[in-house]
Every structure is written in C-alpha cells, then in structure tokens.
Short mmCIF file of C-alpha atoms in Angstrom, two decimals:
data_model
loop_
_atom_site.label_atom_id
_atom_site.label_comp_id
_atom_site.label_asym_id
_atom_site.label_seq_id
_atom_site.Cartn_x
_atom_site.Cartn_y
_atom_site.Cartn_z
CA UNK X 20 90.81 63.69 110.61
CA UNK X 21 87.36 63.59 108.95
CA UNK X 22 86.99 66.24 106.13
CA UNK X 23 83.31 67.02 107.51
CA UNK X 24 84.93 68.42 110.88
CA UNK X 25 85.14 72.02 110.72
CA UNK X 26 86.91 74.14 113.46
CA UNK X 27 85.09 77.44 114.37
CA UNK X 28 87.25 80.28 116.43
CA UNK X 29 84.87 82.30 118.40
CA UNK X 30 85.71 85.93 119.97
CA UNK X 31 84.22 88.76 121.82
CA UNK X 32 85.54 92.15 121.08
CA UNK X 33 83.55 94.88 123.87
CA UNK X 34 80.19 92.98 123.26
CA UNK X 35 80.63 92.02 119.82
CA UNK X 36 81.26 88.21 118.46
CA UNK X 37 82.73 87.17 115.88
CA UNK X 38 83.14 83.81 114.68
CA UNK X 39 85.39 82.29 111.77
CA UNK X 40 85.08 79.19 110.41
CA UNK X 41 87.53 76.63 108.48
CA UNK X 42 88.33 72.85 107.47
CA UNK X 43 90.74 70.86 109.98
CA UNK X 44 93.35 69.63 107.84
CA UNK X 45 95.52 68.04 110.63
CA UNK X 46 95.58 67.67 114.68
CA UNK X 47 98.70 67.00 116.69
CA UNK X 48 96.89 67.10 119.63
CA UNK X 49 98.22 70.94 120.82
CA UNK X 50 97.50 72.77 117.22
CA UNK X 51 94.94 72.19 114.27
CA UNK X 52 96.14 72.99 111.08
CA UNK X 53 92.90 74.70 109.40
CA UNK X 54 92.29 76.35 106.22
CA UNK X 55 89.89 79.16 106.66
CA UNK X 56 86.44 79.30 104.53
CA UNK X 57 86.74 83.07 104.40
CA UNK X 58 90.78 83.23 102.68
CA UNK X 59 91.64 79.83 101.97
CA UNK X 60 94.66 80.70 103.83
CA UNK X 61 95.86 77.69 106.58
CA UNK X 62 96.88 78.56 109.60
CA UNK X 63 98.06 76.68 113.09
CA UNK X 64 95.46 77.14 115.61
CA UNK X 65 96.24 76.24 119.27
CA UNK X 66 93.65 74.19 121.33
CA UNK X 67 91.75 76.41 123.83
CA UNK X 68 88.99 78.54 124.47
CA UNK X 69 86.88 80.07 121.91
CA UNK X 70 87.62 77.17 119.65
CA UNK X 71 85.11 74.77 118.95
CA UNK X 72 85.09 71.67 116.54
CA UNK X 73 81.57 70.29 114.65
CA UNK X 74 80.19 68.56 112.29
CA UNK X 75 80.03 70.38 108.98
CA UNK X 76 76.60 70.83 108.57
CA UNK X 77 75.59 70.14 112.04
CA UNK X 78 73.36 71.99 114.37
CA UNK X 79 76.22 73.11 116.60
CA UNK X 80 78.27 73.95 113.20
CA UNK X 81 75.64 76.66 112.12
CA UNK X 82 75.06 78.10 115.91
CA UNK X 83 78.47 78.57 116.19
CA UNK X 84 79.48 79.88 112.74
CA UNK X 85 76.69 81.87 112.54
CA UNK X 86 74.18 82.82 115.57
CA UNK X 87 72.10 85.09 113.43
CA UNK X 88 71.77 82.51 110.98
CA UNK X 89 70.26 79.87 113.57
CA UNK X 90 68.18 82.23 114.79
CA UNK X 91 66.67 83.16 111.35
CA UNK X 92 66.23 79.15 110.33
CA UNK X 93 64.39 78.65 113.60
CA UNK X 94 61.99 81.19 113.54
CA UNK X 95 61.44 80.12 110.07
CA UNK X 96 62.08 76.18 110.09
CA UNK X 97 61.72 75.68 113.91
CA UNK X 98 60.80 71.54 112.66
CA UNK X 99 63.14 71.27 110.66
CA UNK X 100 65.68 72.45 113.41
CA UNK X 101 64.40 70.54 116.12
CA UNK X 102 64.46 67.09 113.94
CA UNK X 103 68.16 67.96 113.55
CA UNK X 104 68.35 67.98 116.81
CA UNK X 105 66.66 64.60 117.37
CA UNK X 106 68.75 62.96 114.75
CA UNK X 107 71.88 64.21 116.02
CA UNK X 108 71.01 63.20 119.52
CA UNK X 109 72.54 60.12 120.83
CA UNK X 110 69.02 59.59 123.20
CA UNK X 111 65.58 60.34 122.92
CA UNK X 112 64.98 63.76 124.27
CA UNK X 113 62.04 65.02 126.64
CA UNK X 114 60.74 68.54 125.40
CA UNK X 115 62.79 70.18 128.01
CA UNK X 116 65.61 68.60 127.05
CA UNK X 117 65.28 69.87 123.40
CA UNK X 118 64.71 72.97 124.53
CA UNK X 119 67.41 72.98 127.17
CA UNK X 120 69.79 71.20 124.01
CA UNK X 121 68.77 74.39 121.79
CA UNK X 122 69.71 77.06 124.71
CA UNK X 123 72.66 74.98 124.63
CA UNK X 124 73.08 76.37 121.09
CA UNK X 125 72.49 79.59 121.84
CA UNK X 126 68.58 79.74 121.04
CA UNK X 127 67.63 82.80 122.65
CA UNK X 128 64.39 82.13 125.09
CA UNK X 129 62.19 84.11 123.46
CA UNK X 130 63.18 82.82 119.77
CA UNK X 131 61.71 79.45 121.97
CA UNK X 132 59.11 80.89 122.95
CA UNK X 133 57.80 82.57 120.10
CA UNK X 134 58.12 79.74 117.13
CA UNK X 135 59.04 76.27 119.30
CA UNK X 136 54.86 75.70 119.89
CA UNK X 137 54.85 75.31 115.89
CA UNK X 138 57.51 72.27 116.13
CA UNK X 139 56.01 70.93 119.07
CA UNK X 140 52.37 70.49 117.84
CA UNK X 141 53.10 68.54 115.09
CA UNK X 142 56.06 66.85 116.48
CA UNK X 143 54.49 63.30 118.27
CA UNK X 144 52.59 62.84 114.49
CA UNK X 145 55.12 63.44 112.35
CA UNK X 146 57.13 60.44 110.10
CA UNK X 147 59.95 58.83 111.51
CA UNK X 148 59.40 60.14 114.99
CA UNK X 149 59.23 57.56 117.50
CA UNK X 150 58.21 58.38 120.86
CA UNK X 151 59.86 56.12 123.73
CA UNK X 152 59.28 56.52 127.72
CA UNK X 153 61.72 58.08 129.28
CA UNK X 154 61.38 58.15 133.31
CA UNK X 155 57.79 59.52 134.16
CA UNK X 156 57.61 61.41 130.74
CA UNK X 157 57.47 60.60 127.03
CA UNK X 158 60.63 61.48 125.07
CA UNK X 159 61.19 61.78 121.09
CA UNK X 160 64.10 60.05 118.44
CA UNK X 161 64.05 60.01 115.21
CA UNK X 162 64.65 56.98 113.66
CA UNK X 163 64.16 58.29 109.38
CA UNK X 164 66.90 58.44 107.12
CA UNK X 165 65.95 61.93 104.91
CA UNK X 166 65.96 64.60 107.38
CA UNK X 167 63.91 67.65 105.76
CA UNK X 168 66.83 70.55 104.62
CA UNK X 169 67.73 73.38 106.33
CA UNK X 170 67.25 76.57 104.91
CA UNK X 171 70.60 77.79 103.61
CA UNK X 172 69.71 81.22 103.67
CA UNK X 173 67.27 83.03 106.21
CA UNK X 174 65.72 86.49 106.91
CA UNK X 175 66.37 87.59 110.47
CA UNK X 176 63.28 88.12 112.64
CA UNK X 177 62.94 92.05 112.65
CA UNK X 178 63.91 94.25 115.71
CA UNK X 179 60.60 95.44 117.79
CA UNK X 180 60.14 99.00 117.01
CA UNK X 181 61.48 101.15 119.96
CA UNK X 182 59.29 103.51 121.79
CA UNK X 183 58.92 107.08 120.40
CA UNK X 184 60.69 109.51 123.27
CA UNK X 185 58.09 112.13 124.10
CA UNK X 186 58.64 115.19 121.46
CA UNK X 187 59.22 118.38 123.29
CA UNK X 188 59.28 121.51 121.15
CA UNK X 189 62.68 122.75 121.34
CA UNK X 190 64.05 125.56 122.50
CA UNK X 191 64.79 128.22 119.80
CA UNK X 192 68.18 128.60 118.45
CA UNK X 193 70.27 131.63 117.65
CA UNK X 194 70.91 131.75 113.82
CA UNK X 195 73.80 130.97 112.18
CA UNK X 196 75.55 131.89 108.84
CA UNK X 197 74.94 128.97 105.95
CA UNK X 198 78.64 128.98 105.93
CA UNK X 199 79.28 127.94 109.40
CA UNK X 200 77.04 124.54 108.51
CA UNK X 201 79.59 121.74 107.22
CA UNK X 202 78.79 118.32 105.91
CA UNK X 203 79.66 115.59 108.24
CA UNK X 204 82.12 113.00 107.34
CA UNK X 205 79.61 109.81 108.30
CA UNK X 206 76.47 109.15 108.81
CA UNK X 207 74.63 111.19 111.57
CA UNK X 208 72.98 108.19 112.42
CA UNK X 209 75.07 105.05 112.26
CA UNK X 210 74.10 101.22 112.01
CA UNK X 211 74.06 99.36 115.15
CA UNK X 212 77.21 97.78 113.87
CA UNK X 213 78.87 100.61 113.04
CA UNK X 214 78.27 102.57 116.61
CA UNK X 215 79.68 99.31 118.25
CA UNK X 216 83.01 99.96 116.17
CA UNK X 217 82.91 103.36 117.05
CA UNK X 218 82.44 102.94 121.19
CA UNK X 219 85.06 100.25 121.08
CA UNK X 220 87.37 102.90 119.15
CA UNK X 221 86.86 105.70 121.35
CA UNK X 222 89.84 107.54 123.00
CA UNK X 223 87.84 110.29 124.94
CA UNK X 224 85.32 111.29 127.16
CA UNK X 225 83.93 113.53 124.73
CA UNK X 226 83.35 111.07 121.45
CA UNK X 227 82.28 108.79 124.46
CA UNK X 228 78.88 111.20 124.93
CA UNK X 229 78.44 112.19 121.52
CA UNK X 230 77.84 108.71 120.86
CA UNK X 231 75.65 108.23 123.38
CA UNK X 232 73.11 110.97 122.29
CA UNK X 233 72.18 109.09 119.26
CA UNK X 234 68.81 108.10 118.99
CA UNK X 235 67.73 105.53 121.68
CA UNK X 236 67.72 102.80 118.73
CA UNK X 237 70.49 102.66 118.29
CA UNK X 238 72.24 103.60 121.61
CA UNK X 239 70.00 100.97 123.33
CA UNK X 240 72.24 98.36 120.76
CA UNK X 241 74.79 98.77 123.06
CA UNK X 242 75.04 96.67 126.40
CA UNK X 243 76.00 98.61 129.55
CA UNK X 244 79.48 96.02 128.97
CA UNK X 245 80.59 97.79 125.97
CA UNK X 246 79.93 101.54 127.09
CA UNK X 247 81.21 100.46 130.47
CA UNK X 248 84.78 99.35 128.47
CA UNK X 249 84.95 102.21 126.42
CA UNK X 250 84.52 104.92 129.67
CA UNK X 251 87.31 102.37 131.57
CA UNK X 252 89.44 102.80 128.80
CA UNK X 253 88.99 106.27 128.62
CA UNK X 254 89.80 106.60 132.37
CA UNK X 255 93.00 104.76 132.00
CA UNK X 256 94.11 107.69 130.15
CA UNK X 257 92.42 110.41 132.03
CA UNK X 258 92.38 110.71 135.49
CA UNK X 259 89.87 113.32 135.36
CA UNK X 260 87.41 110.72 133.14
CA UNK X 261 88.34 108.22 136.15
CA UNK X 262 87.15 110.45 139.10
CA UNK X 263 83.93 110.89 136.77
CA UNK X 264 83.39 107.08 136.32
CA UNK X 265 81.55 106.43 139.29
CA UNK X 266 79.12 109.28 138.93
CA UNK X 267 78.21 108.45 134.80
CA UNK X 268 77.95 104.92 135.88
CA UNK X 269 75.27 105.64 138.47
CA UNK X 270 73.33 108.14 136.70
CA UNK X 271 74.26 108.66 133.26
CA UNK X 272 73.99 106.49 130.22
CA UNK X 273 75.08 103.40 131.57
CA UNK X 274 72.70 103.33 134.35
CA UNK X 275 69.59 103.95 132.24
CA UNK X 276 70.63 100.95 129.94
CA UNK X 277 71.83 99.00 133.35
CA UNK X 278 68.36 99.71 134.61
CA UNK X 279 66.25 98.89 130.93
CA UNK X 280 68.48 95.83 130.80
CA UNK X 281 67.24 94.45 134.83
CA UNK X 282 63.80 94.87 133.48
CA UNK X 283 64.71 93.13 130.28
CA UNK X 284 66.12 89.80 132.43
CA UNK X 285 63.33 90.28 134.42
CA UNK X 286 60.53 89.85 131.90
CA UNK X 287 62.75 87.17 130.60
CA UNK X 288 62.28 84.83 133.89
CA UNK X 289 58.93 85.89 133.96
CA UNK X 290 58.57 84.45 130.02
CA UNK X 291 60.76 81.27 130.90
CA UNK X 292 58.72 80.28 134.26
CA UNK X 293 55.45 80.32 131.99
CA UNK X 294 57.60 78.44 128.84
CA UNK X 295 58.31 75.70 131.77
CA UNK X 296 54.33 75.55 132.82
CA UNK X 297 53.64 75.19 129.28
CA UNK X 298 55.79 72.12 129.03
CA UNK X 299 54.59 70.52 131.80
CA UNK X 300 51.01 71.03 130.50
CA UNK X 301 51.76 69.53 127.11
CA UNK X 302 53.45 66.54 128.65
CA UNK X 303 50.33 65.90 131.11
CA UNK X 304 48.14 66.37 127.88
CA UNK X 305 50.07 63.91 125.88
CA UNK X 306 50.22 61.23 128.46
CA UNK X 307 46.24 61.52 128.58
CA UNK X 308 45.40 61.35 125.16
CA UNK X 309 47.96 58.44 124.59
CA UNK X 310 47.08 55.99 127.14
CA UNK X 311 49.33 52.95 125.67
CA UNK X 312 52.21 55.58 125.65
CA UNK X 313 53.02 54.57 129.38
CA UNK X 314 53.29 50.96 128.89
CA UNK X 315 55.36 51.59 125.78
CA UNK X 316 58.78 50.22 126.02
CA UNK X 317 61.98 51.54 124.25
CA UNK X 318 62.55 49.69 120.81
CA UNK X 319 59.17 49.18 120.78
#
C-alpha cells in the first residue's frame, strides 16, 4: 500500500458531517489498518460506506477531508483548482465535464458560478494547457510538470447577511424584581454549530421551540432534516409530541424553513440552467475565434 493513500471516514450526524482522515497502513481486502491524523492512534476500519480512499494531496483528498476547505481554495484559487483537476484527469475534459468533475467533489453550484468564469477565461492561454477536440467541442489536459500550489490555508467565503425581520414595538411588560433576573448558563445566542449540537441533543418538545425562536440566522442554519429528527425523536418518547407532529410540520417551524428551502432549490435550477447557457456560449465563442481548433487532432 502506497504511503500517499489516505483513507477518509465520512458521517452525517442530523445534518451535520464530519469527516476524519488517516494513513492506510495495511489492506486485507475486508479492513484497512489506518492511523488517524487527528490521534495517531491505528485502528481497523471495515470497507463500506462513508469510507473513501485518495490520493494524499489530491483534489478528492481535500473535498473529502475537508468541504469547507475546498470551498475556501476555490473561491480563492478557482485556477489553481481546476488545473488539479486537469492533471489528475486521465482525459481531456470539456468545460462541463470540469464542472460536472467538481460537483462531483462537492463544489456547491453557486461556488461555480460565482468564481469558475475567473478559471475559465484564462484557461485556453495558459502554459501547459493543451486543448484537444473532443466530439463536436474542444476539451482541455494539461500536459506541465509544476502544477501551481494550493493554498494550504483559506478564508471561507462569508455568509450573505440575512434579512432584518420587520421590528414591531413590543408589547409592554409587567416589571419584575432585579432578583428574579438570573444569568444564563450559555450563550443566548449560540453559533450555528453549537445550535446543531443542541437540536440533535434535545429530549423535549419544549427545548425543541426554545431553540427554534432564536434569531432567524441562526435557526435558518438548520435544515428542515435536522429539526424534523429532533421533533421524531421527541415523539418517540411522547405520544402527545407525536399527535402534534403533523400539525408543527405543516405550519410551524419546519414548514417555514421547508418552504424558504423550495425557493432556495428553486433559484438554484434557475442559476444552473443559465451556468449551462453560459457554457454553451463560451464553447461556440471559442470554436469561432480558433478556427484551426476543429481540424486539430489529439497529440497534436
């Protein structure tokens, strides 16, 4: 077994992932024995789902050990990512293919979107990028030794800001003693993290609703999945909670966010069918301005 294969366990916890990464030490063909980055501890690992092996230093390595991560070089390095790409390809590769390769990965479609125009308009110029015909379109391979790095270290994109509720003056409140006022334990307002932790935690249907009148930033963090698991779980245990499921589902929180995330998807579709016109567009473009392109053999 290669010492630049590394084994990555993925999992998903009530909407959360988490991924852990390690060197494959041995293979008997049921279990790898891996010694994680995180302990240095080894441990037997069967063969199944969730567990992925790549190339240390890979593409697929870094998308699966860390999403965020891949996210964060893109928007920053989207190039340098998409040479990867080309390098680790077996075959040229069509623009939809790279960008179908990078969904593959886990490249969100708007991450695409946003920063893959940058890669793509300097892409059939740059060094050691050959382009070849492939069927009725032009496809790209790199043929260069020194791919450019990738960043090691990345800031994520930042979170559009949500939209202000509507303030309403509220309604006066009787007062109380300074005595009766007690300092909470946590945060009133937790991370997004942290309120993902807390809904998978919950045991009833009251912590259930106080954590879903946090501010909309941070409840809208949560997809309809994970509040849906934490209500089911609650109902399991309370057959009142259960004969109140339908009703919160259809109105309640989890409708709203069912609702905002059908819009989301979508806007999303909307986004991808204009992505796809794009594409076709550039290709038509770049067969016109290259005329010898189409009489361009592989190798060539």
């Amino acid at each position: 077994m290669s010492a630049d294969q590394g084994l990555v366990r993925v999992s998903d916890s009530f909407g959360v992932r988490r991924a852990r990464a390690g060197s494959i030490l041995a293979d008997d063909g049921t279990n790898y024995q891996v010694k994680w980055d995180d302990t240095d501890e080894e441990e037997l690992v069967p063969r199944g789902a969730g567990v992925h092996v790549a190339t240390r230093g890979s593409l697929r390595f870094l998308a699966l050990s860390d999403s965020r991560l891949f996210h964060a070089v893109f928007a920053q390095e989207p190039l340098a990512v998409v040479l990867h790409l080309l390098a680790e390809s077996s075959v040229p590769l069509k623009v939809r293919e790279i960008r179908e390769r990078l969904a593959e990965l886990g490249l969100r479609n708007e991450t695409w979107a946003r920063h893959g125009p940058r890669a793509l308009a300097v892409l059939p110029k740059w060094p050691n990028v050959v382009r070849r015909q492939k069927g009725d379109t032009l496809a790209y391979t790199w043929v260069g030794d020194d791919l450019p790095e990738l960043p090691s270290e990345a800031e994520p994109e930042p979170e559009p800001a949500p939209t202000p509720a509507p303030v309403s003056k509220p309604a006066p409140s009787p007062a109380k003693p300074i005595a009766a006022a007690a300092t909470p334990a946590e945060p009133a307002v937790p991370s997004a993290e942290r309120l993902r932790r807390q809904m998978s935690g919950a045991r009833s249907l009251g912590e259930v609703a106080r954590l879903l009148t946090l501010p909309r930033e941070f409840v809208a963090e949560l997809s309809p999945e994970v509040v849906a698991s934490a209500l089911r779980r609650v109902a399991a245990e309370d057959r009142l909670v259960a004969g109140l499921l339908d009703a919160l589902t259809a109105s309640g929180p989890i409708g709203a966010l069912t609702e905002e995330l059908a819009t989301a998807r979508a806007a999303n579709a909307a986004l991808q069918s204009r992505v796809d016109e794009l594409e076709e567009w550039w290709t038509a473009l770049e067969q016109s301005t290259d005329p010898g392109a189409a009489i361009r053999q592989p190798g060539s």
